[in-house]
Each structure stands twice: as C-alpha cells, then as structure tokens.
PDB file of C-alpha atoms in Angstrom:
ATOM      1  CA  UNK A   1       0.000   0.000   0.000  1.00 85.00           C
ATOM      2  CA  UNK A   2       1.261   3.443  -0.920  1.00 89.00           C
ATOM      3  CA  UNK A   3       1.866   5.717   2.052  1.00 93.00           C
ATOM      4  CA  UNK A   4       2.883   9.335   2.420  1.00 96.00           C
ATOM      5  CA  UNK A   5       3.714  10.847   5.807  1.00 97.00           C
ATOM      6  CA  UNK A   6       4.427  14.528   6.270  1.00 98.00           C
ATOM      7  CA  UNK A   7       6.093  16.144   9.245  1.00 97.00           C
ATOM      8  CA  UNK A   8       5.719  18.237  11.206  1.00 97.00           C
ATOM      9  CA  UNK A   9       1.931  18.567  11.224  1.00 97.00           C
ATOM     10  CA  UNK A  10       2.287  22.260  11.956  1.00 97.00           C
ATOM     11  CA  UNK A  11       5.230  24.626  11.866  1.00 98.00           C
ATOM     12  CA  UNK A  12       5.432  28.167  13.143  1.00 98.00           C
ATOM     13  CA  UNK A  13       8.285  30.345  11.971  1.00 98.00           C
ATOM     14  CA  UNK A  14       9.325  33.908  12.391  1.00 98.00           C
ATOM     15  CA  UNK A  15       9.737  35.878   9.211  1.00 98.00           C
ATOM     16  CA  UNK A  16      13.210  35.171   7.851  1.00 97.00           C
ATOM     17  CA  UNK A  17      13.636  31.950   9.835  1.00 98.00           C
ATOM     18  CA  UNK A  18      14.502  29.216   7.335  1.00 98.00           C
ATOM     19  CA  UNK A  19      13.296  25.641   7.846  1.00 98.00           C
ATOM     20  CA  UNK A  20      12.355  22.416   6.086  1.00 98.00           C
ATOM     21  CA  UNK A  21       9.250  20.303   5.701  1.00 98.00           C
ATOM     22  CA  UNK A  22       9.555  16.545   5.360  1.00 98.00           C
ATOM     23  CA  UNK A  23       7.634  14.076   3.208  1.00 98.00           C
ATOM     24  CA  UNK A  24       8.413  10.397   3.726  1.00 98.00           C
ATOM     25  CA  UNK A  25       6.954   7.941   1.272  1.00 97.00           C
ATOM     26  CA  UNK A  26       6.517   4.255   0.611  1.00 95.00           C
ATOM     27  CA  UNK A  27       5.441   3.367  -2.882  1.00 92.00           C
ATOM     28  CA  UNK A  28       5.867   0.470  -5.229  1.00 87.00           C
ATOM     29  CA  UNK A  29       7.720   2.182  -8.020  1.00 89.00           C
ATOM     30  CA  UNK A  30       7.726   5.974  -7.896  1.00 91.00           C
ATOM     31  CA  UNK A  31       6.838   7.804 -11.090  1.00 89.00           C
ATOM     32  CA  UNK A  32       6.760  11.260  -9.536  1.00 92.00           C
ATOM     33  CA  UNK A  33       6.510  13.194  -6.279  1.00 96.00           C
ATOM     34  CA  UNK A  34       4.603  16.443  -6.161  1.00 96.00           C
ATOM     35  CA  UNK A  35       4.443  19.415  -3.840  1.00 97.00           C
ATOM     36  CA  UNK A  36       1.371  21.597  -3.630  1.00 97.00           C
ATOM     37  CA  UNK A  37       0.445  24.668  -1.651  1.00 98.00           C
ATOM     38  CA  UNK A  38      -3.114  25.073  -0.394  1.00 97.00           C
ATOM     39  CA  UNK A  39      -4.588  28.244   1.024  1.00 96.00           C
ATOM     40  CA  UNK A  40      -7.716  28.031   3.196  1.00 94.00           C
ATOM     41  CA  UNK A  41     -10.877  27.549   1.147  1.00 93.00           C
ATOM     42  CA  UNK A  42      -8.994  27.056  -2.118  1.00 96.00           C
ATOM     43  CA  UNK A  43      -7.807  24.194  -4.258  1.00 96.00           C
ATOM     44  CA  UNK A  44      -4.175  23.078  -4.128  1.00 96.00           C
ATOM     45  CA  UNK A  45      -1.706  25.039  -6.231  1.00 96.00           C
ATOM     46  CA  UNK A  46       0.992  23.067  -8.030  1.00 94.00           C
ATOM     47  CA  UNK A  47       4.562  23.845  -6.964  1.00 96.00           C
ATOM     48  CA  UNK A  48       6.993  21.134  -8.042  1.00 94.00           C
ATOM     49  CA  UNK A  49       7.383  17.721  -9.607  1.00 94.00           C
ATOM     50  CA  UNK A  50      10.371  15.535  -8.737  1.00 96.00           C
ATOM     51  CA  UNK A  51      10.992  12.359 -10.695  1.00 92.00           C
ATOM     52  CA  UNK A  52      14.211  10.807  -9.454  1.00 93.00           C
ATOM     53  CA  UNK A  53      16.473  10.703  -6.411  1.00 95.00           C
ATOM     54  CA  UNK A  54      18.933  13.565  -6.354  1.00 96.00           C
ATOM     55  CA  UNK A  55      16.676  15.894  -8.280  1.00 96.00           C
ATOM     56  CA  UNK A  56      16.136  19.435  -6.998  1.00 97.00           C
ATOM     57  CA  UNK A  57      13.707  22.153  -8.034  1.00 97.00           C
ATOM     58  CA  UNK A  58      13.590  25.788  -6.924  1.00 97.00           C
ATOM     59  CA  UNK A  59      11.011  28.520  -7.048  1.00 95.00           C
ATOM     60  CA  UNK A  60      11.556  31.803  -5.264  1.00 95.00           C
ATOM     61  CA  UNK A  61      12.073  30.957  -1.574  1.00 96.00           C
ATOM     62  CA  UNK A  62      11.206  27.289  -2.005  1.00 98.00           C
ATOM     63  CA  UNK A  63      13.478  24.399  -2.888  1.00 98.00           C
ATOM     64  CA  UNK A  64      12.357  20.788  -3.162  1.00 98.00           C
ATOM     65  CA  UNK A  65      14.686  17.814  -3.004  1.00 98.00           C
ATOM     66  CA  UNK A  66      14.146  14.082  -3.401  1.00 97.00           C
ATOM     67  CA  UNK A  67      15.806  10.926  -2.104  1.00 96.00           C
ATOM     68  CA  UNK A  68      14.688   7.327  -2.483  1.00 94.00           C
ATOM     69  CA  UNK A  69      12.650   7.516   0.731  1.00 95.00           C
ATOM     70  CA  UNK A  70      11.751  11.130   1.323  1.00 97.00           C
ATOM     71  CA  UNK A  71      11.466  14.630  -0.002  1.00 98.00           C
ATOM     72  CA  UNK A  72      12.180  17.942   1.653  1.00 98.00           C
ATOM     73  CA  UNK A  73      10.698  21.319   0.984  1.00 98.00           C
ATOM     74  CA  UNK A  74      13.173  23.923   2.131  1.00 98.00           C
ATOM     75  CA  UNK A  75      11.883  27.399   2.814  1.00 98.00           C
ATOM     76  CA  UNK A  76      14.523  30.117   2.870  1.00 98.00           C
ATOM     77  CA  UNK A  77      13.819  33.404   4.642  1.00 98.00           C
ATOM     78  CA  UNK A  78      10.062  32.883   4.643  1.00 98.00           C
ATOM     79  CA  UNK A  79       7.575  35.724   4.539  1.00 98.00           C
ATOM     80  CA  UNK A  80       4.060  35.856   6.041  1.00 97.00           C
ATOM     81  CA  UNK A  81       2.596  35.275   2.576  1.00 97.00           C
ATOM     82  CA  UNK A  82       4.218  31.835   2.570  1.00 98.00           C
ATOM     83  CA  UNK A  83       1.767  30.797   5.277  1.00 98.00           C
ATOM     84  CA  UNK A  84      -0.325  27.919   3.890  1.00 97.00           C
ATOM     85  CA  UNK A  85      -0.747  24.171   4.036  1.00 97.00           C
ATOM     86  CA  UNK A  86       1.893  22.343   2.024  1.00 98.00           C
ATOM     87  CA  UNK A  87       0.869  18.992   0.594  1.00 97.00           C
ATOM     88  CA  UNK A  88       3.061  16.223  -0.721  1.00 97.00           C
ATOM     89  CA  UNK A  89       1.741  13.552  -3.094  1.00 96.00           C
ATOM     90  CA  UNK A  90       3.184  10.565  -4.925  1.00 94.00           C
ATOM     91  CA  UNK A  91       2.291   9.026  -8.248  1.00 90.00           C
ATOM     92  CA  UNK A  92       3.067   5.301  -8.414  1.00 88.00           C
ATOM     93  CA  UNK A  93       4.396   4.000 -11.682  1.00 83.00           C
ATOM     94  CA  UNK A  94       1.331   1.780 -12.075  1.00 79.00           C
ATOM     95  CA  UNK A  95      -0.823   4.920 -12.290  1.00 75.00           C
ATOM     96  CA  UNK A  96       1.325   6.575 -14.906  1.00 70.00           C
ATOM     97  CA  UNK A  97      -0.935   5.289 -17.658  1.00 68.00           C
ATOM     98  CA  UNK A  98      -4.250   3.657 -18.396  1.00 64.00           C
ATOM     99  CA  UNK A  99      -7.644   4.552 -16.990  1.00 59.00           C
ATOM    100  CA  UNK A 100      -6.265   5.463 -13.558  1.00 61.00           C
ATOM    101  CA  UNK A 101      -3.642   7.720 -15.050  1.00 66.00           C
ATOM    102  CA  UNK A 102      -2.553  10.333 -12.556  1.00 73.00           C
ATOM    103  CA  UNK A 103      -4.030   8.820  -9.372  1.00 82.00           C
ATOM    104  CA  UNK A 104      -2.149  10.456  -6.511  1.00 88.00           C
ATOM    105  CA  UNK A 105      -1.686   9.511  -2.875  1.00 91.00           C
ATOM    106  CA  UNK A 106      -1.508  12.558  -0.624  1.00 93.00           C
ATOM    107  CA  UNK A 107       0.089  13.137   2.742  1.00 95.00           C
ATOM    108  CA  UNK A 108      -1.778  14.896   5.537  1.00 95.00           C
ATOM    109  CA  UNK A 109      -0.017  18.175   4.917  1.00 96.00           C
ATOM    110  CA  UNK A 110       2.046  20.584   6.988  1.00 97.00           C
ATOM    111  CA  UNK A 111       0.394  23.786   8.143  1.00 97.00           C
ATOM    112  CA  UNK A 112       2.990  26.531   7.926  1.00 98.00           C
ATOM    113  CA  UNK A 113       2.494  29.810   9.729  1.00 98.00           C
ATOM    114  CA  UNK A 114       5.025  32.603   9.284  1.00 98.00           C
ATOM    115  CA  UNK A 115       4.792  35.431  11.788  1.00 97.00           C
ATOM    116  CA  UNK A 116       5.986  38.940  10.882  1.00 96.00           C
TER     117      UNK A 116
ATOM    118  CA  UNK B   1       0.133  26.352 -15.887  1.00 68.00           C
ATOM    119  CA  UNK B   2      -3.067  24.591 -16.908  1.00 84.00           C
ATOM    120  CA  UNK B   3      -6.360  25.985 -15.597  1.00 92.00           C
ATOM    121  CA  UNK B   4      -9.200  24.024 -14.060  1.00 95.00           C
ATOM    122  CA  UNK B   5     -12.448  25.698 -13.052  1.00 97.00           C
ATOM    123  CA  UNK B   6     -15.314  24.573 -10.866  1.00 98.00           C
ATOM    124  CA  UNK B   7     -18.868  25.762 -10.611  1.00 97.00           C
ATOM    125  CA  UNK B   8     -20.421  26.705  -8.313  1.00 97.00           C
ATOM    126  CA  UNK B   9     -17.811  27.856  -5.819  1.00 97.00           C
ATOM    127  CA  UNK B  10     -20.285  27.352  -3.013  1.00 97.00           C
ATOM    128  CA  UNK B  11     -23.795  25.973  -2.693  1.00 97.00           C
ATOM    129  CA  UNK B  12     -26.331  25.551   0.057  1.00 97.00           C
ATOM    130  CA  UNK B  13     -29.084  23.004  -0.391  1.00 96.00           C
ATOM    131  CA  UNK B  14     -31.772  21.380   1.672  1.00 97.00           C
ATOM    132  CA  UNK B  15     -31.549  17.826   2.875  1.00 97.00           C
ATOM    133  CA  UNK B  16     -32.959  15.389   0.322  1.00 97.00           C
ATOM    134  CA  UNK B  17     -32.221  17.475  -2.753  1.00 97.00           C
ATOM    135  CA  UNK B  18     -29.535  16.873  -5.376  1.00 97.00           C
ATOM    136  CA  UNK B  19     -26.648  19.149  -6.274  1.00 98.00           C
ATOM    137  CA  UNK B  20     -24.497  19.150  -9.408  1.00 98.00           C
ATOM    138  CA  UNK B  21     -20.906  20.399  -9.416  1.00 98.00           C
ATOM    139  CA  UNK B  22     -19.075  21.059 -12.673  1.00 97.00           C
ATOM    140  CA  UNK B  23     -15.370  20.712 -13.310  1.00 97.00           C
ATOM    141  CA  UNK B  24     -13.890  22.120 -16.508  1.00 96.00           C
ATOM    142  CA  UNK B  25     -10.401  22.079 -17.963  1.00 93.00           C
ATOM    143  CA  UNK B  26     -10.137  25.471 -19.656  1.00 94.00           C
ATOM    144  CA  UNK B  27      -6.993  25.235 -21.759  1.00 90.00           C
ATOM    145  CA  UNK B  28      -6.357  21.537 -22.190  1.00 89.00           C
ATOM    146  CA  UNK B  29      -8.224  18.321 -22.807  1.00 89.00           C
ATOM    147  CA  UNK B  30      -8.555  15.882 -19.937  1.00 89.00           C
ATOM    148  CA  UNK B  31      -9.458  12.281 -20.607  1.00 87.00           C
ATOM    149  CA  UNK B  32      -9.170  11.692 -16.871  1.00 89.00           C
ATOM    150  CA  UNK B  33     -10.322  13.850 -14.001  1.00 93.00           C
ATOM    151  CA  UNK B  34     -10.347  13.176 -10.285  1.00 94.00           C
ATOM    152  CA  UNK B  35     -12.829  14.128  -7.605  1.00 96.00           C
ATOM    153  CA  UNK B  36     -11.781  14.691  -4.001  1.00 96.00           C
ATOM    154  CA  UNK B  37     -13.486  15.765  -0.843  1.00 96.00           C
ATOM    155  CA  UNK B  38     -11.780  17.515   2.001  1.00 95.00           C
ATOM    156  CA  UNK B  39     -12.950  17.940   5.570  1.00 91.00           C
ATOM    157  CA  UNK B  40     -11.730  20.825   7.728  1.00 87.00           C
ATOM    158  CA  UNK B  41      -8.053  20.558   8.614  1.00 84.00           C
ATOM    159  CA  UNK B  42      -7.732  17.256   6.789  1.00 88.00           C
ATOM    160  CA  UNK B  43      -6.020  16.233   3.598  1.00 89.00           C
ATOM    161  CA  UNK B  44      -7.675  15.401   0.294  1.00 92.00           C
ATOM    162  CA  UNK B  45      -9.589  12.150   0.081  1.00 92.00           C
ATOM    163  CA  UNK B  46      -9.925  10.717  -3.410  1.00 92.00           C
ATOM    164  CA  UNK B  47     -13.524   9.828  -4.171  1.00 95.00           C
ATOM    165  CA  UNK B  48     -13.434   8.687  -7.764  1.00 94.00           C
ATOM    166  CA  UNK B  49     -11.631   8.735 -11.076  1.00 92.00           C
ATOM    167  CA  UNK B  50     -13.638  10.106 -13.968  1.00 91.00           C
ATOM    168  CA  UNK B  51     -12.829   8.912 -17.478  1.00 88.00           C
ATOM    169  CA  UNK B  52     -14.231  10.491 -20.609  1.00 87.00           C
ATOM    170  CA  UNK B  53     -16.662   8.200 -22.349  1.00 85.00           C
ATOM    171  CA  UNK B  54     -16.686   5.480 -19.716  1.00 86.00           C
ATOM    172  CA  UNK B  55     -17.890   4.766 -16.212  1.00 89.00           C
ATOM    173  CA  UNK B  56     -16.163   6.348 -13.272  1.00 92.00           C
ATOM    174  CA  UNK B  57     -14.055   4.292 -10.901  1.00 92.00           C
ATOM    175  CA  UNK B  58     -14.963   4.819  -7.260  1.00 94.00           C
ATOM    176  CA  UNK B  59     -12.699   4.437  -4.258  1.00 93.00           C
ATOM    177  CA  UNK B  60     -13.582   1.924  -1.595  1.00 93.00           C
ATOM    178  CA  UNK B  61     -16.323   3.197   0.693  1.00 94.00           C
ATOM    179  CA  UNK B  62     -17.663   5.810  -1.731  1.00 95.00           C
ATOM    180  CA  UNK B  63     -21.297   5.211  -2.717  1.00 94.00           C
ATOM    181  CA  UNK B  64     -21.480   5.370  -6.487  1.00 93.00           C
ATOM    182  CA  UNK B  65     -25.272   5.743  -6.445  1.00 95.00           C
ATOM    183  CA  UNK B  66     -24.983   8.752  -4.200  1.00 96.00           C
ATOM    184  CA  UNK B  67     -22.124  10.479  -5.959  1.00 97.00           C
ATOM    185  CA  UNK B  68     -22.889  10.309  -9.660  1.00 96.00           C
ATOM    186  CA  UNK B  69     -20.051  11.213 -11.984  1.00 95.00           C
ATOM    187  CA  UNK B  70     -20.413  11.975 -15.666  1.00 92.00           C
ATOM    188  CA  UNK B  71     -17.449  12.789 -17.899  1.00 91.00           C
ATOM    189  CA  UNK B  72     -19.347  13.845 -20.993  1.00 86.00           C
ATOM    190  CA  UNK B  73     -16.552  15.566 -22.879  1.00 91.00           C
ATOM    191  CA  UNK B  74     -12.788  16.047 -22.853  1.00 90.00           C
ATOM    192  CA  UNK B  75     -13.183  19.274 -20.894  1.00 93.00           C
ATOM    193  CA  UNK B  76     -16.098  18.627 -18.549  1.00 95.00           C
ATOM    194  CA  UNK B  77     -16.793  16.287 -15.660  1.00 95.00           C
ATOM    195  CA  UNK B  78     -19.733  16.626 -13.309  1.00 97.00           C
ATOM    196  CA  UNK B  79     -20.319  15.331  -9.800  1.00 97.00           C
ATOM    197  CA  UNK B  80     -23.929  15.060  -8.649  1.00 97.00           C
ATOM    198  CA  UNK B  81     -24.588  14.543  -4.969  1.00 97.00           C
ATOM    199  CA  UNK B  82     -27.976  12.850  -4.850  1.00 97.00           C
ATOM    200  CA  UNK B  83     -30.368  13.026  -1.909  1.00 97.00           C
ATOM    201  CA  UNK B  84     -27.885  15.119  -0.007  1.00 97.00           C
ATOM    202  CA  UNK B  85     -27.695  14.946   3.773  1.00 96.00           C
ATOM    203  CA  UNK B  86     -25.883  17.153   6.271  1.00 96.00           C
ATOM    204  CA  UNK B  87     -23.027  14.655   6.495  1.00 95.00           C
ATOM    205  CA  UNK B  88     -22.346  15.286   2.792  1.00 96.00           C
ATOM    206  CA  UNK B  89     -21.393  18.850   3.636  1.00 96.00           C
ATOM    207  CA  UNK B  90     -17.777  19.214   2.628  1.00 96.00           C
ATOM    208  CA  UNK B  91     -15.295  20.867   0.294  1.00 97.00           C
ATOM    209  CA  UNK B  92     -15.272  19.115  -3.090  1.00 98.00           C
ATOM    210  CA  UNK B  93     -12.300  19.563  -5.388  1.00 98.00           C
ATOM    211  CA  UNK B  94     -11.583  18.237  -8.865  1.00 97.00           C
ATOM    212  CA  UNK B  95      -8.269  17.855 -10.604  1.00 95.00           C
ATOM    213  CA  UNK B  96      -6.919  16.867 -13.990  1.00 91.00           C
ATOM    214  CA  UNK B  97      -3.525  16.014 -15.475  1.00 86.00           C
ATOM    215  CA  UNK B  98      -2.886  18.010 -18.652  1.00 81.00           C
ATOM    216  CA  UNK B  99      -1.485  15.131 -20.621  1.00 70.00           C
ATOM    217  CA  UNK B 100       0.509  11.958 -20.728  1.00 60.00           C
ATOM    218  CA  UNK B 101       3.807  13.799 -21.054  1.00 59.00           C
ATOM    219  CA  UNK B 102       3.213  15.799 -17.883  1.00 62.00           C
ATOM    220  CA  UNK B 103       2.279  14.013 -14.703  1.00 77.00           C
ATOM    221  CA  UNK B 104       1.449  16.940 -12.496  1.00 84.00           C
ATOM    222  CA  UNK B 105      -2.213  17.608 -11.825  1.00 87.00           C
ATOM    223  CA  UNK B 106      -3.969  20.901 -11.689  1.00 92.00           C
ATOM    224  CA  UNK B 107      -6.759  21.479  -9.250  1.00 95.00           C
ATOM    225  CA  UNK B 108      -9.945  23.457  -9.427  1.00 97.00           C
ATOM    226  CA  UNK B 109     -10.713  26.096  -6.802  1.00 97.00           C
ATOM    227  CA  UNK B 110     -13.130  23.797  -4.996  1.00 97.00           C
ATOM    228  CA  UNK B 111     -16.847  23.849  -4.207  1.00 98.00           C
ATOM    229  CA  UNK B 112     -18.113  24.308  -0.678  1.00 97.00           C
ATOM    230  CA  UNK B 113     -21.309  22.289  -0.190  1.00 97.00           C
ATOM    231  CA  UNK B 114     -23.499  22.914   2.824  1.00 97.00           C
ATOM    232  CA  UNK B 115     -26.557  20.735   3.331  1.00 97.00           C
ATOM    233  CA  UNK B 116     -29.136  22.097   5.786  1.00 97.00           C
TER     234      UNK B 116
END
C-alpha cells in the first residue's frame, strides 16, 4: 500500500527563519513526487514535480529535493505570505498510464504559519 | 500552468435534494479527471476517477449511487450529490492532469457544499 507521511503537522516560523518540511513515502515504483500549496478555502496550487532521487527544483524561496525515501521542501527566509498548508503527493508507476492515469496519494499536509 | 475551473464555488441546499458540481479544464483536454473531498483541517480524500466516455471508478467506501459522476466531454466532468444529507457537507475539489507527457495535476478552486 502506498503511504505518504508529512512532518511536522504544523510549523510556526518567524519571518526570515529558514526551515524544512519533510515528506516520507513508501510506494511500489515511484513515477513522480509532487508538492502543492493550499490556502484556506482554495484548491491546491501546483509547486513542483520531482521524478528521481537527487533531483532538486527551486522557485523563489522554495526548494524541493528528493531521495529514495523522502522529499524535503526547504523554505529560505520565509515571509508571512508563505503561510499555507503544504501537501506532498506521490504518483506510483502503475498509475502513470491507463484509466487510472494520474491517481495520486496525498500526505496529511504541513500547516505553515510565518509570523511577521 | 493549466487551468481548471469549478462551478459553483459554493452551494447551500436542503436535505434530500440533489446538487451538481461542474469541473472544466479550460486550456487543455482531460481524458481523466479526479474528484476529491476535504474535511476541515484534513487532507484530500480521493472519491473517484472520472474517465471520458466510460464509467467512473470509485474508491472503496464511496457510494457510487450517491455520488454520480459523468465525464461527458474532454473538458467537462460533473459530480452530482444525490439526496444530499448534512453529512455530505464538505469541500469538493476536482483535478486533472494536462497530458501523458506531464504528470502533475492541476486542481480546481473547490466547491463548498453545505446541506441544511
């Protein structure tokens, strides 16, 4: 069974205080790992896709990395507007085609709050 | 990025009535769409996979006769909550992958359903 575990459940930072969010996964053949940001009352917003161990992606203050067992979302010098829930999801290779193409397994998310 | 819309953004209905939620891919064709529901402070729970021109595939524990899904075209999927009850009140979100060369999914803004 595919499993995704995110930690911590909640994280409070001061503005400018860098930190990392963790996403540990167990999947039978990983096709891709995805990071999303979700603001309250809205749908998730796509951030990154990582396909293989060692891969890194960056966008503004965010950097995502991937190993064979986990992914990290590093937040450098966060600002209050970075406050949101960050979701991690995996796409097993068996769902990379066919009628269940794209079926993701999500983690529970990390609620990030950045105080000014 | 690809754009997915949902309509309505929120709806209030009386117990026993049916409600239809639309999910549209605005700038790409989606042979597959996914429907999720999300309870407060919880992650996304996949309800069903919608495939254009064929029957939807429902996740274990989801009543297919209660949550009717129709994927009538390559840009439109609908979710109808039949004989709604207060426990069906939730945040419903759809998503779609833009194509078989890109595995990331794009989410709609969500529909808040309240059943009184």
